Amino acid sequence: MSLFIQGGTVVNADQSQRADVLIDGGKIVAVGADLEAPTDAEIFDAGGGYVLPGGIDPHTHMELPFMGTVASEDFFSGTTAGAVGGTTMIIDFVIPNPQQDVLEAYNTWRGWAEKAATDYSFHVAITWWDDSVHEAMGTLTRDHGVNSFKHFMAYKGAIMADDEVLVNSFRRARDLGALCTVHAENGELVAHLQQDILDQGITGPEGHPLSRPPQVEGEAANRAIRIAQVLNVPLYIVHNSCIESLEAITRARNEGQRVFGEVLAGHLLVDDSVYRHGDWDTAAAHVMSPPFRSPEHQAALWRGLQAGMLQTTATDHCCFCAPQKRMGHNNFTQIPNGTGGVEDRMHVLWHHGVNSGRLTMNEFVAVTSTNTAKIFNLYPRKGVIAVGADADLSIWDPARERTISKDTHHQNVDFNIFEGMTVCGINTLTVSQGNVVYQDGDIRTVRGAGRYVDRPTFPPYYDAMQKAAAHHAPTAVDRM
Ligand code: URQ
Ligand code: ZN
Ligand code: ZN
């Protein structure tokens, strides 16, 4: 069965065009004005609205075992919620425990993700180091389509990577043609500040942001950038939340270093007043790291996104319900860290990005889909409406409104960080792999329909340079 989407304006990162879209066999097979609809095609009318590439969320943690519990959203419910909101692919994380065999952890996560409704891929975290980890990184890049390795510089005593792990892993990733990503917070400082705050008798969620001030993030961001610079490896910093990390990225990029920055929809729109909320559960529901910051940081992050210093948006969708958050009821350091957003990211960014004039529609597509596809080597299979691309897209009605609430969202969590926010401009139809997975409130996701998507490594830079040099170098014959 082919799908024919007519009467819309196709909006890609590079251009917008009034065009119809023909889909067949899970792929886009034609894009153009006034196409002929095949007689057997299922026809959808965009009604003058937009047709956008499916969103890609480069940062989720479905059913993550963390801080003594397991995130409440699983790969099926989470990818379904994403599809409802116009996101058709996630990049999640394999996070081995220290000393755990890395390939064993990878296979465990692959098993969990088989229930996914839309396509997915994995960053693999390097949380410890020995020869087996070195080997596993090679196997993962060569045989399993992994081209990005994550490093948590926070979470001391759990999954924190110290400088020795960072240097070993960054070198290995470089030699494999892979990208390094980091959660940039100085875990040593966090641990010290946490104890200091507890010693002062502050045990509630208001202690969480006090233990992770922006300087703690800025130091780690700069340290990761400098290590990557010395080792000549590309770097991607996840969930930048503050001016300090943005400044570190801006300096590096202005000096020509290959550093990428991600920002969460939450960090762009939620400020730290949530931690001063009278209700314990409400404040605890917002405990995530890095914490939500004061308003001047949001303004800077928006400017960073507009200026191209931050390239991608994500959610860090890692959900814990109130009973789970209450595990830290008398010690904020034991509140499981994480918030949701996979269903709302595209909606809140259209409303506060495009409707506000901060972003053009094309820039919206770039920061919600295309840039992630390019950085993680998924493009042009993903992140664009073009012939040959996967048929992952949405019909976007710029006039349709929605008020966000935990009572109506499809995320498996009892809280929504955008609660009560009314947005204008949402998807009315979502197509994944050429199948309708959402239409006007009707959810049609299929458990297990999602595919694991390989992400090839990048040819090591110096390899390419050596080949280029060899190609032009005078050979013996030339010298005769
Ligand atoms: O740190 C992360 O990205 C994971 C553990 C989700 N939790 C969070 O607070 N960001
Ligand atoms: Zn993180
Ligand atoms: Zn995360």
Coordinates of C-alpha atoms in Angstrom, one line a residue, residues 72-374:
S72 CA 8.9 4.0 34.3
E73 CA 8.8 4.5 30.5
D74 CA 9.6 1.5 28.4
F75 CA 10.7 1.3 24.7
F76 CA 7.2 0.7 23.4
S77 CA 5.3 3.3 25.5
G78 CA 8.1 5.8 25.0
T79 CA 8.4 5.5 21.2
T80 CA 4.6 5.5 21.0
A81 CA 4.5 8.8 23.0
G82 CA 7.3 10.1 20.7
A83 CA 5.3 9.2 17.6
V84 CA 2.2 11.0 19.0
G85 CA 4.4 14.1 19.2
G86 CA 6.0 13.8 15.8
T87 CA 9.2 12.1 16.8
T88 CA 9.9 8.9 14.8
M89 CA 13.4 7.9 16.0
I90 CA 15.3 7.9 19.3
I91 CA 18.9 7.4 20.1
D92 CA 19.0 5.8 23.6
F93 CA 21.9 4.7 25.7
V94 CA 23.5 1.4 26.7
I95 CA 25.0 2.0 30.1
P96 CA 27.2 -0.9 31.4
N97 CA 27.8 -1.0 35.1
P98 CA 31.5 -0.6 35.9
Q99 CA 33.3 -3.9 35.4
Q100 CA 30.3 -5.2 33.4
D101 CA 31.1 -6.8 30.1
V102 CA 30.3 -4.0 27.5
L103 CA 28.9 -6.4 24.9
E104 CA 26.8 -8.2 27.4
A105 CA 25.2 -4.8 28.4
Y106 CA 24.7 -3.9 24.7
N107 CA 22.9 -7.2 24.1
T108 CA 20.7 -6.6 27.2
W109 CA 19.6 -3.2 25.9
R110 CA 19.0 -4.6 22.4
G111 CA 16.6 -7.1 24.0
W112 CA 14.7 -4.4 25.9
A113 CA 14.4 -2.3 22.8
E114 CA 12.9 -5.0 20.6
K115 CA 9.4 -3.8 21.8
A116 CA 10.0 -0.3 20.3
A117 CA 7.3 1.0 18.0
T118 CA 9.6 3.2 15.9
D119 CA 13.2 3.1 14.9
Y120 CA 16.0 3.4 17.4
S121 CA 19.8 3.3 17.9
F122 CA 22.2 3.4 20.8
H123 CA 25.1 5.4 22.1
V124 CA 27.2 3.1 24.3
A125 CA 28.5 4.5 27.6
I126 CA 32.1 3.8 28.6
T127 CA 32.0 3.6 32.4
W128 CA 35.2 1.7 33.1
W129 CA 38.3 0.7 31.3
D130 CA 40.4 -2.4 30.6
D131 CA 41.5 -4.3 27.4
S132 CA 38.1 -5.9 27.1
V133 CA 36.5 -2.4 26.9
H134 CA 39.0 -1.4 24.2
E135 CA 38.1 -4.6 22.3
A136 CA 34.4 -4.2 22.7
M137 CA 34.5 -0.7 21.3
G138 CA 36.0 -2.1 18.1
T139 CA 33.4 -4.9 17.9
L140 CA 30.6 -2.4 18.4
T141 CA 31.8 -0.1 15.7
R142 CA 32.7 -2.9 13.3
D143 CA 29.8 -5.3 13.7
H144 CA 26.9 -3.4 15.4
G145 CA 26.6 0.1 13.9
V146 CA 27.7 2.0 16.9
N147 CA 29.5 5.3 16.1
S148 CA 29.1 7.2 19.4
F149 CA 30.4 6.5 22.9
K150 CA 29.0 8.3 26.0
H151 CA 31.0 9.3 29.1
F152 CA 29.3 10.4 32.3
M153 CA 31.7 12.8 34.0
A154 CA 29.1 12.9 36.9
Y155 CA 27.7 10.2 39.2
K156 CA 30.8 9.5 41.2
G157 CA 30.7 6.0 42.8
A158 CA 28.4 4.8 40.1
I159 CA 28.9 5.3 36.3
M160 CA 31.4 8.2 36.4
A161 CA 34.3 8.2 34.0
D162 CA 37.4 9.7 35.4
D163 CA 40.1 11.4 33.3
E164 CA 41.9 8.1 32.8
V165 CA 38.8 6.5 31.3
L166 CA 38.1 9.6 29.2
V167 CA 41.6 9.6 27.7
N168 CA 41.6 5.9 27.0
S169 CA 38.2 5.9 25.5
F170 CA 38.5 9.1 23.5
R171 CA 41.7 7.8 21.9
R172 CA 40.0 4.5 21.0
A173 CA 37.0 6.3 19.6
R174 CA 39.2 8.5 17.5
D175 CA 41.1 5.5 16.1
L176 CA 37.7 3.8 15.3
G177 CA 36.3 6.9 13.6
A178 CA 33.6 7.3 16.3
L179 CA 32.2 10.3 18.1
C180 CA 32.7 11.0 21.8
T181 CA 29.7 12.3 23.8
V182 CA 29.8 13.5 27.4
H183 CA 27.5 14.3 30.3
A184 CA 29.6 17.3 31.5
E185 CA 29.4 17.8 35.3
N186 CA 32.4 17.4 37.6
G187 CA 31.3 14.4 39.7
E188 CA 33.9 15.0 42.3
L189 CA 32.6 18.5 43.0
V190 CA 29.0 17.3 43.0
A191 CA 29.8 14.7 45.6
H192 CA 31.6 17.2 47.8
L193 CA 28.7 19.8 47.5
Q194 CA 26.1 17.1 48.1
Q195 CA 27.7 16.2 51.4
D196 CA 28.3 19.8 52.3
I197 CA 24.6 20.6 51.8
L198 CA 23.4 17.5 53.7
D199 CA 25.7 18.5 56.6
Q200 CA 23.9 21.9 56.6
G201 CA 20.6 19.9 57.2
I202 CA 19.2 20.6 53.7
T203 CA 17.7 17.2 52.6
G204 CA 14.8 18.3 50.3
P205 CA 14.9 18.7 46.5
E206 CA 15.9 22.3 46.9
G207 CA 19.4 20.9 47.7
H208 CA 19.7 19.3 44.3
P209 CA 20.5 22.5 42.2
L210 CA 22.6 23.8 45.1
S211 CA 24.9 20.8 44.6
R212 CA 25.3 21.3 40.9
P213 CA 25.9 25.0 40.2
P214 CA 26.6 26.0 36.6
Q215 CA 30.4 26.2 37.3
V216 CA 30.4 22.5 38.0
E217 CA 29.0 22.0 34.5
G218 CA 31.2 24.6 32.8
E219 CA 34.4 23.0 34.3
A220 CA 33.6 19.6 32.9
A221 CA 32.5 20.9 29.5
N222 CA 35.8 22.7 29.2
R223 CA 37.8 19.8 30.4
A224 CA 36.1 17.4 27.9
I225 CA 36.7 19.9 25.1
R226 CA 40.4 20.3 26.0
I227 CA 40.9 16.5 26.2
A228 CA 39.2 16.1 22.9
Q229 CA 41.3 18.9 21.4
V230 CA 44.6 17.3 22.5
L231 CA 43.5 13.9 21.3
N232 CA 42.0 15.2 18.1
V233 CA 38.6 13.6 18.4
P234 CA 35.1 15.1 17.7
L235 CA 33.1 15.8 20.8
Y236 CA 29.3 16.1 21.4
I237 CA 28.2 17.6 24.8
V238 CA 24.7 16.4 25.8
H239 CA 22.1 18.5 27.7
N240 CA 23.9 21.8 27.9
S241 CA 22.0 23.7 30.6
C242 CA 23.9 26.9 31.3
I243 CA 25.9 29.8 30.1
E244 CA 29.2 28.3 31.3
S245 CA 29.0 25.2 29.1
L246 CA 27.7 27.2 26.2
E247 CA 30.7 29.6 26.5
A248 CA 33.1 26.6 26.4
I249 CA 31.5 25.3 23.3
T250 CA 31.4 28.7 21.6
R251 CA 35.1 29.3 22.3
A252 CA 36.0 25.9 20.9
R253 CA 33.9 26.2 17.8
N254 CA 35.2 29.7 17.1
E255 CA 38.7 28.2 17.2
G256 CA 37.6 25.5 14.6
Q257 CA 37.4 22.6 17.0
R258 CA 34.8 20.0 16.1
V259 CA 32.5 20.3 19.1
F260 CA 28.7 19.8 19.0
G261 CA 26.2 20.9 21.6
E262 CA 22.8 19.5 22.5
V263 CA 20.1 21.3 24.5
L264 CA 17.0 19.9 26.1
A265 CA 13.5 21.3 25.5
G266 CA 13.2 21.3 29.3
H267 CA 16.3 23.4 29.8
L268 CA 15.1 25.9 27.2
L269 CA 11.7 26.4 28.9
V270 CA 11.7 25.4 32.6
D271 CA 13.6 27.4 35.2
D272 CA 14.9 26.7 38.7
S273 CA 11.9 28.2 40.5
V274 CA 10.4 24.6 40.3
Y275 CA 12.8 23.6 43.1
R276 CA 11.4 26.3 45.4
H277 CA 7.9 24.9 44.9
G278 CA 6.1 24.3 48.2
D279 CA 5.1 20.8 47.3
W280 CA 7.8 18.2 47.8
D281 CA 6.6 15.9 45.0
T282 CA 6.5 18.8 42.5
A283 CA 10.1 19.9 43.3
A284 CA 11.3 16.3 43.3
A285 CA 9.6 15.6 39.9
H286 CA 12.0 18.2 38.5
V287 CA 15.2 16.6 39.9
M288 CA 17.3 15.9 36.9
S289 CA 20.9 16.6 36.0
P290 CA 22.1 19.1 35.1
P291 CA 19.3 20.9 37.0
F292 CA 16.9 23.5 35.6
R293 CA 18.6 26.9 35.8
S294 CA 17.7 30.5 36.4
P295 CA 16.0 32.4 33.5
E296 CA 19.2 34.1 32.2
H297 CA 20.5 30.6 31.2
Q298 CA 17.4 29.9 29.2
A299 CA 17.8 33.1 27.2
A300 CA 21.5 32.3 26.5
L301 CA 20.6 28.7 25.4
W302 CA 18.0 30.1 23.0
R303 CA 20.6 32.4 21.6
G304 CA 23.1 29.5 21.3
L305 CA 20.5 27.5 19.4
Q306 CA 19.8 30.4 17.1
A307 CA 23.4 31.2 16.5
G308 CA 24.2 27.6 15.6
M309 CA 26.5 27.0 18.6
L310 CA 24.0 24.4 19.8
Q311 CA 23.0 22.1 17.0
T312 CA 20.5 19.6 18.4
T313 CA 17.5 19.4 20.7
A314 CA 16.6 16.4 22.8
T315 CA 14.6 15.5 25.9
D316 CA 16.8 13.2 28.1
H317 CA 13.5 11.3 28.6
C318 CA 14.1 9.4 31.8
C319 CA 10.9 9.1 33.8
F320 CA 10.3 8.3 37.5
C321 CA 6.9 8.4 39.1
A322 CA 6.2 10.0 42.5
P323 CA 6.7 6.8 44.5
Q324 CA 10.1 6.4 42.9
K325 CA 11.1 10.0 43.4
R326 CA 10.1 9.6 47.1
M327 CA 13.0 7.1 47.5
G328 CA 14.8 10.3 48.3
H329 CA 12.2 11.6 50.7
N330 CA 14.8 12.4 53.4
N331 CA 17.9 12.7 51.2
F332 CA 17.8 14.6 47.9
T333 CA 20.8 12.7 46.6
Q334 CA 18.7 9.6 46.5
I335 CA 15.9 11.1 44.4
P336 CA 16.2 9.3 41.0
N337 CA 17.4 11.9 38.5
G338 CA 15.3 12.3 35.4
T339 CA 12.3 14.0 33.7
G340 CA 10.2 13.3 30.6
G341 CA 9.4 15.2 27.4
V342 CA 9.6 12.8 24.4
E343 CA 6.0 13.5 23.4
D344 CA 6.2 17.3 23.8
R345 CA 9.6 18.3 22.5
M346 CA 8.5 19.1 18.9
H347 CA 5.4 20.9 20.1
V348 CA 7.0 23.2 22.7
L349 CA 9.9 24.0 20.4
W350 CA 7.6 24.9 17.5
H351 CA 5.5 27.1 19.8
H352 CA 8.4 28.8 21.6
G353 CA 10.8 28.6 18.7
V354 CA 8.9 29.2 15.4
N355 CA 5.8 31.0 16.7
S356 CA 8.1 33.3 18.7
G357 CA 10.3 34.1 15.6
R358 CA 13.4 32.7 17.2
L359 CA 13.7 29.9 14.6
T360 CA 12.5 29.6 11.0
M361 CA 10.6 26.4 10.2
N362 CA 13.7 25.2 8.4
E363 CA 15.9 25.8 11.5
F364 CA 13.2 24.0 13.5
V365 CA 13.6 21.0 11.3
A366 CA 17.4 21.2 11.5
V367 CA 17.5 21.3 15.3
T368 CA 14.8 18.6 15.9
S369 CA 15.9 16.1 13.2
T370 CA 18.4 16.9 10.4
N371 CA 21.4 18.0 12.5
T372 CA 21.1 14.9 14.7
A373 CA 20.9 12.8 11.6
K374 CA 24.0 14.4 10.1

